[in-house]
XYZ file of N, CA, C and O in Angstrom:
436
model
N 81.957 111.150 138.006
C 82.010 110.197 136.942
C 83.432 109.723 136.922
O 84.426 110.494 136.820
N 83.637 108.385 136.799
C 84.926 107.807 136.681
C 85.472 107.938 135.221
O 84.741 108.182 134.319
N 86.832 107.911 135.072
C 87.424 107.907 133.723
C 86.949 106.918 132.789
O 86.732 107.169 131.558
N 86.563 105.682 133.394
C 86.121 104.673 132.425
C 84.734 104.973 131.909
O 84.432 104.739 130.699
N 83.943 105.604 132.808
C 82.569 106.103 132.423
C 82.632 107.069 131.370
O 81.778 107.174 130.379
N 83.489 108.127 131.506
C 83.748 109.160 130.536
C 84.210 108.642 129.211
O 83.704 109.172 128.138
N 85.047 107.708 129.257
C 85.536 107.191 127.966
C 84.340 106.415 127.272
O 84.173 106.533 126.085
N 83.510 105.680 128.018
C 82.410 104.996 127.353
C 81.319 106.017 126.749
O 80.851 105.826 125.701
N 81.176 107.133 127.422
C 80.234 108.175 126.960
C 80.878 108.739 125.618
O 80.060 108.947 124.674
N 82.188 109.046 125.623
C 82.753 109.593 124.493
C 82.653 108.644 123.221
O 82.312 108.984 122.177
N 83.035 107.365 123.474
C 82.885 106.384 122.427
C 81.370 106.281 121.963
O 81.135 106.134 120.729
N 80.485 106.261 122.839
C 79.043 106.199 122.429
C 78.640 107.344 121.583
O 77.919 107.206 120.639
N 79.104 108.539 121.956
C 78.729 109.738 121.263
C 79.370 109.688 119.821
O 78.669 110.037 118.853
N 80.623 109.289 119.720
C 81.165 109.138 118.498
C 80.483 108.141 117.531
O 80.246 108.434 116.347
N 80.043 107.041 118.126
C 79.309 106.033 117.308
C 77.955 106.662 116.938
O 77.521 106.401 115.690
N 77.252 107.397 117.657
C 75.985 107.981 117.355
C 76.147 109.082 116.239
O 75.434 109.065 115.316
N 77.212 109.828 116.332
C 77.472 110.790 115.146
C 77.793 110.127 113.883
O 77.267 110.467 112.811
N 78.675 108.998 113.931
C 78.902 108.292 112.621
C 77.665 107.642 112.207
O 77.434 107.701 110.937
N 76.855 107.073 113.057
C 75.555 106.449 112.607
C 74.664 107.521 111.884
O 73.993 107.273 110.842
N 74.534 108.719 112.503
C 73.750 109.786 112.008
C 74.208 110.194 110.677
O 73.456 110.406 109.682
N 75.541 110.322 110.467
C 76.161 110.833 109.162
C 75.903 109.741 108.061
O 75.603 109.938 106.973
N 75.985 108.405 108.423
C 75.548 107.381 107.599
C 74.253 107.426 107.135
O 73.876 107.163 105.907
N 73.336 107.611 107.964
C 71.910 107.763 107.807
C 71.620 108.966 106.678
O 70.931 108.764 105.724
N 72.232 110.039 106.983
C 72.117 111.260 106.064
C 72.632 110.840 104.711
O 72.026 111.175 103.622
N 73.829 110.268 104.566
C 74.297 109.903 103.232
C 73.480 108.911 102.572
O 73.141 108.961 101.224
N 72.896 107.895 103.367
C 71.955 106.964 102.560
C 70.754 107.597 102.055
O 70.266 107.351 101.007
N 70.176 108.593 102.885
C 68.914 109.304 102.456
C 69.237 110.157 101.266
O 68.451 110.283 100.259
N 70.458 110.766 101.217
C 70.772 111.596 100.011
C 70.971 110.670 98.784
O 70.619 111.023 97.638
N 71.422 109.548 99.040
C 71.588 108.513 97.823
C 70.306 108.165 97.349
O 70.031 108.083 96.116
N 69.251 107.853 98.227
C 67.953 107.454 97.763
C 67.268 108.540 97.099
O 66.477 108.289 96.072
N 67.391 109.687 97.557
C 66.707 110.848 96.868
C 67.299 111.241 95.511
O 66.487 111.626 94.700
N 68.591 110.991 95.373
C 69.149 111.369 94.055
C 68.662 110.402 92.995
O 68.616 110.802 91.803
N 68.286 109.196 93.322
C 67.807 108.274 92.298
C 66.409 108.397 92.095
O 65.936 108.076 90.895
N 65.710 108.947 93.035
C 64.126 108.958 92.857
C 63.711 109.919 91.775
O 63.014 109.576 90.886
N 64.182 111.071 91.725
C 63.727 112.039 90.661
C 64.869 112.955 90.285
O 65.292 113.781 90.990
N 65.404 112.747 89.179
C 66.611 113.405 88.730
C 66.190 114.768 88.094
O 67.063 115.585 87.958
N 64.803 114.863 87.727
C 64.357 116.111 87.215
C 64.764 116.315 85.760
O 64.453 117.376 85.119
N 65.374 115.403 85.099
C 65.771 115.541 83.749
C 64.705 114.738 82.877
O 64.380 113.725 83.274
N 64.543 115.239 81.614
C 63.682 114.484 80.795
C 64.626 113.996 79.586
O 65.489 114.632 79.348
N 64.272 112.827 78.954
C 65.087 112.492 77.897
C 64.926 113.523 76.629
O 63.851 114.199 76.541
N 65.961 113.656 75.746
C 65.862 114.610 74.739
C 64.878 114.145 73.626
O 64.698 112.971 73.472
N 64.288 115.203 73.171
C 63.470 114.858 71.936
C 64.150 114.428 70.702
O 65.384 114.859 70.632
N 63.482 113.951 69.746
C 64.193 113.576 68.497
C 64.680 114.772 67.740
O 65.615 114.775 67.049
N 63.978 115.896 67.965
C 64.486 117.096 67.277
C 65.608 117.734 67.870
O 66.356 118.616 67.214
N 65.863 117.410 69.078
C 67.084 118.022 69.711
C 68.372 117.539 69.309
O 69.382 118.166 69.559
N 68.372 116.505 68.679
C 69.613 115.885 68.214
C 70.028 114.780 69.071
O 70.760 113.920 68.761
N 69.518 114.744 70.367
C 69.750 113.639 71.316
C 71.144 113.326 71.608
O 72.096 113.993 71.166
N 71.368 112.375 72.225
C 72.718 111.764 72.418
C 73.573 112.496 73.461
O 74.265 111.814 74.252
N 73.492 113.750 73.625
C 74.274 114.359 74.595
C 75.828 114.376 74.128
O 76.322 115.228 73.442
N 76.431 113.370 74.498
C 77.845 113.132 73.981
C 78.866 113.786 74.914
O 78.530 114.379 75.950
N 80.074 113.915 74.424
C 81.154 114.489 75.240
C 81.335 115.947 74.595
O 81.485 116.187 73.478
N 81.430 116.934 75.648
C 81.453 118.255 75.270
C 82.984 118.774 75.095
O 83.331 119.811 74.736
N 83.959 117.770 75.399
C 85.327 118.167 75.191
C 85.796 118.048 73.830
O 85.323 117.200 73.022
N 86.691 118.929 73.397
C 87.220 118.835 72.058
C 88.213 117.623 71.966
O 88.931 117.227 72.843
N 88.216 117.033 70.714
C 89.126 115.976 70.525
C 90.558 116.389 70.441
O 90.859 117.635 70.239
N 91.475 115.503 70.626
C 92.803 115.875 70.565
C 93.449 115.768 69.168
O 94.657 115.911 69.062
N 92.653 115.728 68.210
C 93.136 115.636 66.790
C 93.458 114.187 66.398
O 93.349 113.187 67.258
N 94.028 113.970 65.239
C 94.290 112.605 64.862
C 95.417 112.087 65.592
O 96.426 112.750 66.052
N 95.394 110.780 65.882
C 96.579 110.165 66.630
C 97.658 109.806 65.719
O 97.473 109.394 64.576
N 98.852 110.005 66.137
C 100.026 109.723 65.358
C 100.741 108.494 65.937
O 100.626 108.292 67.079
N 101.457 107.866 65.039
C 102.145 106.698 65.651
C 103.230 107.113 66.711
O 103.702 108.176 66.594
N 103.690 106.247 67.521
C 104.727 106.529 68.503
C 106.044 106.981 67.817
O 106.342 106.497 66.760
N 106.778 107.804 68.493
C 108.015 108.312 67.783
C 109.207 107.191 67.808
O 110.228 107.341 67.114
N 109.015 106.083 68.530
C 110.131 105.176 68.591
C 110.271 104.449 67.181
O 111.273 104.549 66.638
N 109.376 103.721 66.697
C 109.352 103.078 65.413
C 110.491 102.071 65.244
O 111.125 101.610 66.280
N 110.778 101.656 64.055
C 111.714 100.604 63.744
C 113.198 101.337 63.826
O 113.301 102.628 63.549
N 114.303 100.630 64.074
C 115.633 101.186 64.020
C 116.029 101.779 62.700
O 115.682 101.278 61.697
N 116.725 102.843 62.872
C 117.206 103.485 61.541
C 118.345 102.591 60.925
O 118.994 101.738 61.677
N 118.603 102.746 59.632
C 119.578 101.947 59.014
C 120.983 102.108 59.673
O 121.822 101.250 59.566
N 121.225 103.342 60.080
C 122.594 103.678 60.640
C 122.751 103.330 62.083
O 123.640 103.721 62.799
N 121.712 102.634 62.695
C 121.754 102.409 64.156
C 122.773 101.334 64.384
O 122.953 100.476 63.716
N 123.413 101.509 65.492
C 124.498 100.563 65.812
C 123.875 99.393 66.726
O 123.276 99.639 67.748
N 124.094 98.168 66.287
C 123.571 97.052 67.051
C 124.490 96.661 68.291
O 125.682 97.006 68.307
N 123.911 96.187 69.246
C 124.533 95.709 70.446
C 125.502 94.538 70.109
O 125.131 93.715 69.201
N 126.599 94.499 70.912
C 127.510 93.288 70.618
C 127.015 92.074 71.277
O 127.403 90.971 70.816
N 126.142 92.130 72.159
C 125.682 91.068 72.860
C 124.145 90.922 72.907
O 123.467 92.115 73.072
N 123.555 89.871 72.700
C 122.134 89.671 72.602
C 121.686 88.936 73.859
O 122.239 87.938 74.242
N 120.623 89.312 74.474
C 120.109 88.595 75.701
C 118.892 87.937 75.346
O 117.738 88.105 75.927
N 118.809 86.867 74.485
C 117.691 86.232 74.061
C 117.732 84.810 74.517
O 116.940 83.901 74.012
N 118.582 84.407 75.397
C 118.686 83.058 75.981
C 118.722 83.197 77.489
O 118.589 84.203 78.043
N 119.048 81.993 78.169
C 119.068 82.015 79.547
C 120.460 82.472 80.038
O 120.626 82.497 81.292
N 121.257 82.819 79.294
C 122.682 83.201 79.801
C 122.639 84.609 80.315
O 121.734 85.432 80.026
N 123.540 84.950 81.095
C 123.604 86.266 81.728
C 124.562 87.096 80.960
O 125.486 86.525 80.184
N 124.490 88.382 81.168
C 125.368 89.309 80.405
C 126.737 89.102 80.827
O 127.626 89.167 80.019
N 127.086 88.760 82.056
C 128.415 88.498 82.454
C 129.077 87.354 81.924
O 130.191 87.292 81.830
N 128.216 86.394 81.588
C 128.731 85.228 80.921
C 128.972 85.492 79.460
O 130.041 84.828 78.909
N 128.569 86.414 78.832
C 128.734 86.809 77.415
C 130.039 87.526 77.246
O 130.638 87.603 76.159
N 130.295 88.487 78.315
C 131.450 89.360 78.071
C 132.602 88.767 78.679
O 132.568 88.050 79.645
N 133.836 88.989 78.025
C 134.992 88.449 78.519
C 135.449 89.011 79.920
O 135.112 90.201 80.210
N 136.121 88.225 80.767
C 136.386 88.696 82.103
C 137.744 89.595 81.981
O 138.609 89.109 81.156
N 137.812 90.583 82.836
C 139.024 91.386 82.674
C 139.997 90.893 83.749
O 139.548 90.153 84.803
N 141.314 91.036 83.597
C 142.294 90.619 84.511
C 142.194 91.615 85.685
O 142.199 92.785 85.528
N 142.460 90.916 86.806
C 142.465 91.799 87.969
C 143.866 92.429 88.253
O 144.807 91.755 87.884
N 143.823 93.626 88.661
C 145.164 94.322 88.905
C 145.767 93.702 90.109
O 144.919 93.325 91.204
N 146.899 93.532 90.347
C 147.561 93.020 91.490
C 147.689 94.152 92.468
O 147.864 95.343 92.145
N 147.496 93.684 93.711
C 147.513 94.677 94.785
C 149.037 95.085 95.172
O 149.865 94.157 95.064
N 149.302 96.196 95.409
C 150.816 96.583 95.678
C 151.170 95.930 97.143
O 150.344 95.819 98.020
N 152.310 95.499 97.096
C 152.921 94.891 98.338
C 152.987 95.876 99.431
O 153.331 96.999 99.190
N 152.569 95.490 100.727
C 152.728 96.475 101.754
C 154.174 96.749 102.104
O 154.990 95.891 101.983
N 154.349 98.010 102.556
C 155.739 98.377 102.848
C 155.985 97.931 104.231
O 155.261 97.866 105.192
N 157.212 97.150 104.336
C 157.690 96.595 105.577
C 157.978 97.798 106.440
O 158.800 98.633 106.197
N 157.546 97.597 107.794
C 157.917 98.646 108.740
C 159.347 98.514 109.131
O 160.018 97.509 109.141
N 159.956 99.556 109.515
C 161.387 99.495 109.993
C 161.449 98.967 111.360
O 160.470 98.660 112.026
N 162.615 98.676 111.796
C 162.732 98.104 113.133
C 162.343 99.040 114.292
O 162.724 100.243 114.154
N 161.711 98.512 115.265
C 161.212 99.391 116.316
C 162.515 99.526 117.306
O 163.140 98.498 117.578
N 162.703 100.630 117.802
C 163.745 100.907 118.814
C 163.042 100.939 120.250
O 162.009 101.651 120.347
N 163.515 100.196 121.012
C 163.134 100.151 122.434
C 164.082 100.929 123.299
O 165.319 100.565 123.366
N 163.613 101.887 124.047
C 164.523 102.670 124.988
C 164.146 102.344 126.391
O 162.964 102.055 126.724
N 165.250 102.221 127.110
C 164.999 101.839 128.559
C 164.899 103.024 129.392
O 165.540 103.909 129.572
C-alpha cells in the first residue's frame, strides 16, 4: 500500500468515526425530548418549582454615591473638545549642559 493510499484510509476512517459520533449525539438529543419521565406538579403540591438557591439578601446601593462635601474638586474639567495638555500651563525646559571641550590631541612620531 502506498503512502497516499494509507493517508486516504486514515482520513476515511476519521470521517466515519466523526459521522458515527454525530449520529449518536443526534439520537441522544431526540430521545431526551421524547419522554422526559416527569409529570407536571399537582395543584396541591404548590407547583412552580422555582429556584432552590437562597437569595443574597436585600440589595444595597453602590458604595460610590455622590461626592462628599469635603471632596477636593479637580482643577481641570474635561467636558469639551480640548485636551488636558492644552488646559495645563507648559513647563519651561531645562537647558542642556554644554559639552566639555576636549583637550588638544598630541601626535607622537
